[in-house]
PDB file of C-alpha atoms in Angstrom:
ATOM      1  CA  PRO A   1      20.525-262.783  67.003  1.00 89.00           C
ATOM      2  CA  VAL A   2      22.717-260.026  68.530  1.00 93.00           C
ATOM      3  CA  VAL A   3      26.479-259.893  69.169  1.00 96.00           C
ATOM      4  CA  ILE A   4      27.807-257.079  71.354  1.00 96.00           C
ATOM      5  CA  ILE A   5      31.445-255.916  70.804  1.00 97.00           C
ATOM      6  CA  PRO A   6      32.005-253.149  73.481  1.00 97.00           C
ATOM      7  CA  THR A   7      34.794-250.679  73.005  1.00 97.00           C
ATOM      8  CA  VAL A   8      34.714-249.618  76.762  1.00 97.00           C
ATOM      9  CA  VAL A   9      33.943-251.559  79.834  1.00 96.00           C
ATOM     10  CA  ALA A  10      32.340-248.723  81.683  1.00 96.00           C
ATOM     11  CA  THR A  11      29.191-250.685  82.748  1.00 94.00           C
ATOM     12  CA  ASP A  12      27.996-254.294  82.823  1.00 92.00           C
ATOM     13  CA  ALA A  13      25.409-253.502  80.100  1.00 93.00           C
ATOM     14  CA  PRO A  14      26.842-255.641  77.199  1.00 95.00           C
ATOM     15  CA  CYS A  15      25.818-258.906  78.874  1.00 93.00           C
ATOM     16  CA  THR A  16      22.479-257.856  80.173  1.00 91.00           C
ATOM     17  CA  GLY A  17      19.118-258.387  78.353  1.00 89.00           C
ATOM     18  CA  LEU A  18      17.866-254.833  78.649  1.00 88.00           C
ATOM     19  CA  SER A  19      18.320-251.322  77.708  1.00 90.00           C
ATOM     20  CA  VAL A  20      17.912-248.199  79.944  1.00 89.00           C
ATOM     21  CA  ILE A  21      15.596-245.511  78.473  1.00 92.00           C
ATOM     22  CA  TYR A  22      16.230-241.776  79.269  1.00 89.00           C
ATOM     23  CA  ASN A  23      14.004-238.790  78.533  1.00 90.00           C
ATOM     24  CA  ASP A  24      15.266-235.985  76.348  1.00 89.00           C
ATOM     25  CA  ASP A  25      16.403-234.053  79.417  1.00 85.00           C
ATOM     26  CA  GLN A  26      18.668-236.964  80.398  1.00 83.00           C
ATOM     27  CA  THR A  27      16.434-238.159  83.311  1.00 86.00           C
ATOM     28  CA  PHE A  28      15.846-241.840  83.866  1.00 88.00           C
ATOM     29  CA  ASN A  29      12.630-243.116  82.294  1.00 90.00           C
ATOM     30  CA  SER A  30      12.490-246.886  82.466  1.00 89.00           C
ATOM     31  CA  TYR A  31      14.049-250.312  81.707  1.00 87.00           C
ATOM     32  CA  LEU A  32      13.262-251.952  78.481  1.00 91.00           C
ATOM     33  CA  PHE A  33      13.616-255.816  78.773  1.00 89.00           C
ATOM     34  CA  TYR A  34      14.338-258.016  75.836  1.00 90.00           C
ATOM     35  CA  PRO A  35      13.182-261.713  75.296  1.00 90.00           C
ATOM     36  CA  LYS A  36      16.749-262.853  75.584  1.00 89.00           C
ATOM     37  CA  ASN A  37      20.325-261.811  76.321  1.00 91.00           C
ATOM     38  CA  PRO A  38      22.901-261.331  73.454  1.00 94.00           C
ATOM     39  CA  GLU A  39      24.096-264.511  71.844  1.00 96.00           C
ATOM     40  CA  ALA A  40      27.704-263.438  72.319  1.00 96.00           C
ATOM     41  CA  VAL A  41      29.715-260.622  73.756  1.00 97.00           C
ATOM     42  CA  LEU A  42      33.213-260.271  72.413  1.00 97.00           C
ATOM     43  CA  VAL A  43      35.785-257.887  74.065  1.00 97.00           C
ATOM     44  CA  ASP A  44      39.105-257.128  72.507  1.00 98.00           C
ATOM     45  CA  SER A  45      41.419-256.429  75.446  1.00 98.00           C
ATOM     46  CA  SER A  46      43.715-254.284  73.328  1.00 98.00           C
ATOM     47  CA  VAL A  47      40.843-251.935  72.427  1.00 98.00           C
ATOM     48  CA  ILE A  48      40.043-251.582  76.121  1.00 98.00           C
ATOM     49  CA  ALA A  49      43.731-250.937  76.982  1.00 98.00           C
ATOM     50  CA  HIS A  50      43.693-247.975  74.597  1.00 98.00           C
ATOM     51  CA  ALA A  51      40.352-246.546  75.864  1.00 98.00           C
ATOM     52  CA  PRO A  52      40.446-243.748  78.475  1.00 97.00           C
ATOM     53  CA  VAL A  53      41.177-245.157  81.970  1.00 97.00           C
ATOM     54  CA  LYS A  54      38.096-243.421  83.387  1.00 97.00           C
ATOM     55  CA  PHE A  55      35.903-245.990  81.664  1.00 97.00           C
ATOM     56  CA  LEU A  56      37.586-248.884  83.283  1.00 96.00           C
ATOM     57  CA  VAL A  57      37.338-247.339  86.662  1.00 96.00           C
ATOM     58  CA  ALA A  58      33.614-246.494  86.166  1.00 96.00           C
ATOM     59  CA  GLY A  59      33.105-250.157  85.182  1.00 95.00           C
ATOM     60  CA  MET A  60      34.654-251.179  88.465  1.00 93.00           C
ATOM     61  CA  GLY A  61      32.017-248.874  90.250  1.00 94.00           C
ATOM     62  CA  ASP A  62      29.107-250.409  88.432  1.00 94.00           C
ATOM     63  CA  ALA A  63      30.451-253.965  89.237  1.00 91.00           C
ATOM     64  CA  LEU A  64      30.924-253.054  92.819  1.00 91.00           C
ATOM     65  CA  GLY A  65      27.218-252.708  93.503  1.00 92.00           C
ATOM     66  CA  THR A  66      26.314-256.166  92.072  1.00 90.00           C
ATOM     67  CA  TYR A  67      27.016-258.346  95.094  1.00 89.00           C
ATOM     68  CA  PHE A  68      25.556-255.868  97.670  1.00 92.00           C
ATOM     69  CA  GLU A  69      22.385-255.245  95.700  1.00 92.00           C
ATOM     70  CA  ALA A  70      21.865-259.012  94.957  1.00 90.00           C
ATOM     71  CA  ARG A  71      22.439-259.739  98.603  1.00 90.00           C
ATOM     72  CA  ALA A  72      19.786-257.266  99.587  1.00 91.00           C
ATOM     73  CA  CYS A  73      17.304-258.849  97.121  1.00 89.00           C
ATOM     74  CA  GLU A  74      18.081-262.260  98.400  1.00 88.00           C
ATOM     75  CA  ARG A  75      17.302-261.198 101.964  1.00 89.00           C
ATOM     76  CA  THR A  76      13.776-260.084 100.912  1.00 89.00           C
ATOM     77  CA  ASP A  77      13.222-262.882  98.375  1.00 88.00           C
ATOM     78  CA  ALA A  78      12.729-259.953  95.804  1.00 84.00           C
ATOM     79  CA  PRO A  79      12.584-260.895  92.059  1.00 79.00           C
ATOM     80  CA  SER A  80      15.805-260.814  90.072  1.00 76.00           C
ATOM     81  CA  LEU A  81      16.423-258.037  87.569  1.00 75.00           C
ATOM     82  CA  GLU A  82      14.857-260.277  84.875  1.00 73.00           C
ATOM     83  CA  ASN A  83      11.877-260.955  87.181  1.00 74.00           C
ATOM     84  CA  GLY A  84      12.840-264.530  87.947  1.00 75.00           C
ATOM     85  CA  GLY A  85      14.026-266.104  91.226  1.00 76.00           C
ATOM     86  CA  ILE A  86      17.542-265.260  92.556  1.00 80.00           C
ATOM     87  CA  THR A  87      19.527-268.409  91.926  1.00 75.00           C
ATOM     88  CA  ARG A  88      22.429-269.774  93.933  1.00 79.00           C
ATOM     89  CA  SER A  89      24.515-269.541  90.829  1.00 77.00           C
ATOM     90  CA  ALA A  90      23.807-265.897  90.475  1.00 77.00           C
ATOM     91  CA  MET A  91      24.835-265.238  94.124  1.00 78.00           C
ATOM     92  CA  ALA A  92      27.995-267.247  93.568  1.00 77.00           C
ATOM     93  CA  LEU A  93      28.903-265.094  90.532  1.00 74.00           C
ATOM     94  CA  SER A  94      28.293-261.909  92.539  1.00 72.00           C
ATOM     95  CA  LEU A  95      30.293-263.191  95.415  1.00 70.00           C
ATOM     96  CA  PHE A  96      32.958-264.463  93.155  1.00 63.00           C
ATOM     97  CA  LYS A  97      33.781-260.895  92.059  1.00 54.00           C
ATOM     98  CA  ARG A  98      33.378-259.201  95.423  1.00 55.00           C
ATOM     99  CA  PHE A  99      36.838-257.895  96.415  1.00 47.00           C
ATOM    100  CA  GLY A 100      38.382-259.658  99.382  1.00 41.00           C
ATOM    101  CA  ARG A 101      35.703-262.207  99.903  1.00 42.00           C
ATOM    102  CA  CYS A 102      36.597-265.731 100.909  1.00 37.00           C
ATOM    103  CA  GLY A 103      40.013-265.251  99.340  1.00 33.00           C
ATOM    104  CA  PHE A 104      38.747-265.663  95.731  1.00 31.00           C
ATOM    105  CA  LEU A 105      41.381-264.364  93.268  1.00 33.00           C
ATOM    106  CA  SER A 106      39.465-263.247  90.161  1.00 42.00           C
ATOM    107  CA  GLY A 107      38.165-260.057  88.691  1.00 43.00           C
ATOM    108  CA  LEU A 108      36.946-257.429  91.070  1.00 51.00           C
ATOM    109  CA  VAL A 109      37.252-259.805  94.028  1.00 45.00           C
ATOM    110  CA  SER A 110      40.912-259.973  93.559  1.00 47.00           C
ATOM    111  CA  LYS A 111      43.712-258.557  95.829  1.00 46.00           C
ATOM    112  CA  GLY A 112      44.210-254.781  95.757  1.00 52.00           C
ATOM    113  CA  LYS A 113      47.497-255.303  93.786  1.00 57.00           C
ATOM    114  CA  GLU A 114      45.447-256.873  90.910  1.00 65.00           C
ATOM    115  CA  ARG A 115      42.794-254.169  90.470  1.00 75.00           C
ATOM    116  CA  SER A 116      45.602-251.511  90.890  1.00 83.00           C
ATOM    117  CA  ALA A 117      47.720-253.370  88.338  1.00 88.00           C
ATOM    118  CA  ALA A 118      44.707-253.440  85.857  1.00 91.00           C
ATOM    119  CA  LYS A 119      44.397-249.680  86.029  1.00 94.00           C
ATOM    120  CA  LYS A 120      48.063-249.159  85.609  1.00 95.00           C
ATOM    121  CA  ALA A 121      48.079-251.489  82.604  1.00 96.00           C
ATOM    122  CA  CYS A 122      45.298-249.408  80.993  1.00 97.00           C
ATOM    123  CA  GLU A 123      47.210-246.247  81.802  1.00 97.00           C
ATOM    124  CA  CYS A 124      50.197-247.689  79.868  1.00 97.00           C
ATOM    125  CA  GLN A 125      47.947-249.042  77.209  1.00 98.00           C
ATOM    126  CA  VAL A 126      49.112-252.641  77.549  1.00 98.00           C
ATOM    127  CA  VAL A 127      47.235-255.878  78.128  1.00 97.00           C
ATOM    128  CA  THR A 128      48.011-257.880  81.213  1.00 95.00           C
ATOM    129  CA  PRO A 129      46.265-260.777  83.005  1.00 91.00           C
ATOM    130  CA  ALA A 130      45.207-258.280  85.662  1.00 90.00           C
ATOM    131  CA  LEU A 131      43.448-256.148  83.048  1.00 93.00           C
ATOM    132  CA  ASP A 132      41.821-259.207  81.566  1.00 92.00           C
ATOM    133  CA  ALA A 133      40.455-260.145  84.957  1.00 88.00           C
ATOM    134  CA  ILE A 134      38.979-256.792  85.604  1.00 91.00           C
ATOM    135  CA  ILE A 135      37.433-256.739  82.037  1.00 93.00           C
ATOM    136  CA  GLU A 136      35.773-260.039  82.844  1.00 91.00           C
ATOM    137  CA  ALA A 137      34.593-258.783  86.232  1.00 88.00           C
ATOM    138  CA  ASN A 138      33.136-255.546  84.751  1.00 92.00           C
ATOM    139  CA  VAL A 139      31.346-257.020  81.767  1.00 92.00           C
ATOM    140  CA  TYR A 140      30.639-260.657  82.406  1.00 90.00           C
ATOM    141  CA  LEU A 141      30.561-261.460  86.186  1.00 87.00           C
ATOM    142  CA  SER A 142      28.772-258.287  86.960  1.00 88.00           C
ATOM    143  CA  GLY A 143      26.369-258.343  83.939  1.00 88.00           C
ATOM    144  CA  VAL A 144      25.231-262.048  84.493  1.00 86.00           C
ATOM    145  CA  GLY A 145      25.264-261.605  88.193  1.00 84.00           C
ATOM    146  CA  ALA A 146      23.077-258.516  88.059  1.00 85.00           C
ATOM    147  CA  ASP A 147      20.646-260.022  85.564  1.00 84.00           C
ATOM    148  CA  ASN A 148      20.035-263.054  87.725  1.00 84.00           C
ATOM    149  CA  GLY A 149      20.507-261.283  91.047  1.00 85.00           C
ATOM    150  CA  GLY A 150      18.689-257.958  91.520  1.00 87.00           C
ATOM    151  CA  LEU A 151      18.987-254.190  92.128  1.00 91.00           C
ATOM    152  CA  ALA A 152      18.449-252.205  95.293  1.00 94.00           C
ATOM    153  CA  VAL A 153      19.687-248.837  96.545  1.00 96.00           C
ATOM    154  CA  ALA A 154      22.758-248.319  94.454  1.00 96.00           C
ATOM    155  CA  HIS A 155      21.058-248.144  91.135  1.00 95.00           C
ATOM    156  CA  SER A 156      18.000-246.327  92.524  1.00 96.00           C
ATOM    157  CA  PHE A 157      20.395-243.709  93.754  1.00 97.00           C
ATOM    158  CA  TYR A 158      21.798-243.247  90.297  1.00 95.00           C
ATOM    159  CA  ASN A 159      18.340-243.132  88.801  1.00 94.00           C
ATOM    160  CA  GLY A 160      17.373-240.367  91.206  1.00 95.00           C
ATOM    161  CA  LEU A 161      20.489-238.530  90.444  1.00 96.00           C
ATOM    162  CA  THR A 162      19.616-238.206  86.803  1.00 93.00           C
ATOM    163  CA  ALA A 163      16.701-235.936  87.940  1.00 93.00           C
ATOM    164  CA  LEU A 164      19.187-233.297  88.409  1.00 93.00           C
ATOM    165  CA  GLY A 165      19.671-233.310  84.628  1.00 81.00           C
ATOM    166  CA  GLY A 166      22.858-233.378  82.553  1.00 68.00           C
ATOM    167  CA  HIS A 167      25.128-234.512  85.442  1.00 72.00           C
ATOM    168  CA  SER A 168      28.693-235.369  84.196  1.00 82.00           C
ATOM    169  CA  ALA A 169      29.595-238.170  86.612  1.00 92.00           C
ATOM    170  CA  PRO A 170      29.775-241.638  84.957  1.00 94.00           C
ATOM    171  CA  HIS A 171      27.061-244.195  85.755  1.00 94.00           C
ATOM    172  CA  GLY A 172      29.503-246.473  87.561  1.00 96.00           C
ATOM    173  CA  ASN A 173      30.918-243.728  89.766  1.00 97.00           C
ATOM    174  CA  CYS A 174      27.415-242.953  90.940  1.00 97.00           C
ATOM    175  CA  VAL A 175      26.619-246.542  91.625  1.00 97.00           C
ATOM    176  CA  ALA A 176      29.788-246.851  93.729  1.00 97.00           C
ATOM    177  CA  LEU A 177      28.626-243.946  95.879  1.00 98.00           C
ATOM    178  CA  GLY A 178      25.110-245.407  95.967  1.00 98.00           C
ATOM    179  CA  THR A 179      26.626-248.740  97.231  1.00 97.00           C
ATOM    180  CA  LEU A 180      28.089-246.858 100.230  1.00 98.00           C
ATOM    181  CA  VAL A 181      24.667-245.147 100.830  1.00 98.00           C
ATOM    182  CA  GLN A 182      23.138-248.676 100.745  1.00 97.00           C
ATOM    183  CA  LEU A 183      25.469-249.933 103.360  1.00 97.00           C
ATOM    184  CA  VAL A 184      24.577-247.077 105.622  1.00 97.00           C
ATOM    185  CA  ILE A 185      20.805-247.918 105.285  1.00 97.00           C
ATOM    186  CA  GLU A 186      21.689-251.604 106.072  1.00 95.00           C
ATOM    187  CA  GLY A 187      23.558-250.678 109.184  1.00 95.00           C
ATOM    188  CA  ALA A 188      26.723-252.462 107.705  1.00 94.00           C
ATOM    189  CA  SER A 189      29.670-253.027 110.012  1.00 94.00           C
ATOM    190  CA  LYS A 190      32.310-250.359 110.184  1.00 94.00           C
ATOM    191  CA  GLU A 191      34.833-252.919 108.776  1.00 92.00           C
ATOM    192  CA  GLU A 192      32.696-253.729 105.670  1.00 91.00           C
ATOM    193  CA  PHE A 193      31.897-250.040 105.047  1.00 95.00           C
ATOM    194  CA  ARG A 194      35.608-248.970 105.248  1.00 93.00           C
ATOM    195  CA  GLU A 195      36.495-251.933 102.977  1.00 89.00           C
ATOM    196  CA  VAL A 196      34.292-250.520 100.255  1.00 92.00           C
ATOM    197  CA  GLN A 197      35.587-246.980 100.930  1.00 94.00           C
ATOM    198  CA  ASP A 198      39.044-248.187 100.690  1.00 90.00           C
ATOM    199  CA  PHE A 199      38.226-249.946  97.313  1.00 89.00           C
ATOM    200  CA  CYS A 200      36.738-246.708  95.894  1.00 93.00           C
ATOM    201  CA  MET A 201      39.557-244.565  96.972  1.00 93.00           C
ATOM    202  CA  GLU A 202      42.232-246.963  95.721  1.00 90.00           C
ATOM    203  CA  VAL A 203      40.963-246.999  92.166  1.00 91.00           C
ATOM    204  CA  GLY A 204      39.654-243.419  92.049  1.00 94.00           C
ATOM    205  CA  LEU A 205      35.918-243.890  92.575  1.00 96.00           C
ATOM    206  CA  PRO A 206      33.997-241.224  94.631  1.00 97.00           C
ATOM    207  CA  VAL A 207      33.236-241.369  98.384  1.00 98.00           C
ATOM    208  CA  THR A 208      31.629-237.991  98.630  1.00 98.00           C
ATOM    209  CA  LEU A 209      28.777-236.119  96.907  1.00 97.00           C
ATOM    210  CA  ALA A 210      31.129-233.345  95.766  1.00 96.00           C
ATOM    211  CA  GLU A 211      33.025-235.816  93.697  1.00 97.00           C
ATOM    212  CA  ILE A 212      29.953-236.559  91.568  1.00 96.00           C
ATOM    213  CA  GLY A 213      28.930-232.794  91.307  1.00 94.00           C
ATOM    214  CA  VAL A 214      26.265-232.730  94.014  1.00 95.00           C
ATOM    215  CA  ASN A 215      26.745-229.831  96.409  1.00 92.00           C
ATOM    216  CA  THR A 216      23.480-228.511  97.761  1.00 96.00           C
ATOM    217  CA  ASP A 217      20.894-229.878 100.204  1.00 97.00           C
ATOM    218  CA  GLU A 218      18.246-229.308  97.594  1.00 97.00           C
ATOM    219  CA  GLU A 219      19.990-231.499  95.161  1.00 96.00           C
ATOM    220  CA  ILE A 220      20.210-234.324  97.923  1.00 97.00           C
ATOM    221  CA  ARG A 221      16.466-233.947  98.534  1.00 97.00           C
ATOM    222  CA  ILE A 222      15.681-234.333  94.823  1.00 97.00           C
ATOM    223  CA  ILE A 223      17.859-237.410  94.553  1.00 97.00           C
ATOM    224  CA  ALA A 224      16.127-238.929  97.646  1.00 98.00           C
ATOM    225  CA  GLU A 225      12.666-238.227  96.425  1.00 97.00           C
ATOM    226  CA  LYS A 226      13.238-239.431  92.791  1.00 96.00           C
ATOM    227  CA  SER A 227      15.085-242.610  94.049  1.00 96.00           C
ATOM    228  CA  CYS A 228      12.013-243.654  96.130  1.00 96.00           C
ATOM    229  CA  VAL A 229       9.259-243.405  93.460  1.00 94.00           C
ATOM    230  CA  GLU A 230       6.988-246.329  92.859  1.00 93.00           C
ATOM    231  CA  GLY A 231       8.589-249.154  91.005  1.00 90.00           C
ATOM    232  CA  GLU A 232      12.218-248.245  91.963  1.00 93.00           C
ATOM    233  CA  SER A 233      14.545-251.082  93.025  1.00 92.00           C
ATOM    234  CA  ILE A 234      15.129-249.371  96.380  1.00 95.00           C
ATOM    235  CA  HIS A 235      11.838-250.969  97.473  1.00 94.00           C
ATOM    236  CA  ASN A 236      13.623-254.344  97.391  1.00 90.00           C
ATOM    237  CA  MET A 237      15.194-253.522 100.686  1.00 93.00           C
ATOM    238  CA  VAL A 238      14.066-254.964 104.022  1.00 87.00           C
ATOM    239  CA  ALA A 239      11.256-252.870 105.587  1.00 83.00           C
ATOM    240  CA  ASP A 240      11.402-250.562 102.474  1.00 85.00           C
ATOM    241  CA  VAL A 241      13.149-247.224 102.541  1.00 94.00           C
ATOM    242  CA  THR A 242      11.408-243.824 102.878  1.00 96.00           C
ATOM    243  CA  VAL A 243      12.571-240.539 101.323  1.00 97.00           C
ATOM    244  CA  ASP A 244      13.669-239.250 104.764  1.00 97.00           C
ATOM    245  CA  GLN A 245      15.665-242.407 105.507  1.00 97.00           C
ATOM    246  CA  LEU A 246      17.392-242.267 102.128  1.00 98.00           C
ATOM    247  CA  TYR A 247      18.169-238.567 102.562  1.00 98.00           C
ATOM    248  CA  ALA A 248      19.670-239.211 105.979  1.00 98.00           C
ATOM    249  CA  ALA A 249      21.753-242.150 104.555  1.00 98.00           C
ATOM    250  CA  ILE A 250      23.107-239.972 101.630  1.00 98.00           C
ATOM    251  CA  VAL A 251      24.140-237.248 104.061  1.00 98.00           C
ATOM    252  CA  ALA A 252      25.718-239.722 106.434  1.00 98.00           C
ATOM    253  CA  ALA A 253      27.611-241.566 103.701  1.00 98.00           C
ATOM    254  CA  ASP A 254      28.955-238.156 102.297  1.00 98.00           C
ATOM    255  CA  ALA A 255      30.064-237.164 105.842  1.00 98.00           C
ATOM    256  CA  LEU A 256      31.924-240.384 106.380  1.00 98.00           C
ATOM    257  CA  GLY A 257      33.619-240.057 102.986  1.00 98.00           C
ATOM    258  CA  ARG A 258      34.708-236.533 103.683  1.00 97.00           C
ATOM    259  CA  GLU A 259      36.137-237.738 106.977  1.00 96.00           C
ATOM    260  CA  ARG A 260      38.140-240.420 105.213  1.00 95.00           C
ATOM    261  CA  LEU A 261      39.469-237.994 102.632  1.00 95.00           C
ATOM    262  CA  ALA A 262      40.627-235.662 105.339  1.00 94.00           C
ATOM    263  CA  GLU A 263      42.598-238.559 106.912  1.00 90.00           C
ATOM    264  CA  LYS A 264      44.646-239.010 103.771  1.00 77.00           C
TER     265      LYS A 264
END
């Protein structure tokens, strides 16, 4: 039996039934799946409140991709992350934490004031209902939602990024930008794309490549190529995604992000 007691909420890993394996050069290797998930996950909110704020923000980025990736997998009847079917309850959990969706008021789905209030509480090292809600969204809703939903472009983008070796951007920050890339590939509406951009900019997540330390065309090419290798979750997308298509989407998402930042 395993009990997990996370001291940061930078990812949804605590509730999942897997580990991510990396090579010695810090590049992504594979997912190691376990027979079962942890028996319990206990989070002390006061510990999280005293941890660096950047971890809380990164966790919001990792959680951000959950709904959009699960939605993409549902469209193609792809297997869940745990290789089962994607259940209605998994989609409900993913949807429940998606900001601004159907007026739900919990975790990442909550109004902007709550996620901003959670970040402010962490900056002040105090526990508030808003912080508790984001902790639940980052760890539980995202973890269980991802396990029983599925992965698509956002996490493949991150895995491809690790091929650059030793990058400093947190996992969740990269997943957030990868979510924007996925929306470009999907041809998402301007309203939905800007909604995600607004979320990222509000809490301090990246909307451009420069913000995660990617600055050259060669690096973008490497990310696109490594993200599309056989077995990657990007292949759960409708009609699959080629290296050239992903490259174009990355460039476009970055350009749109630079455009938004220039408007500020």
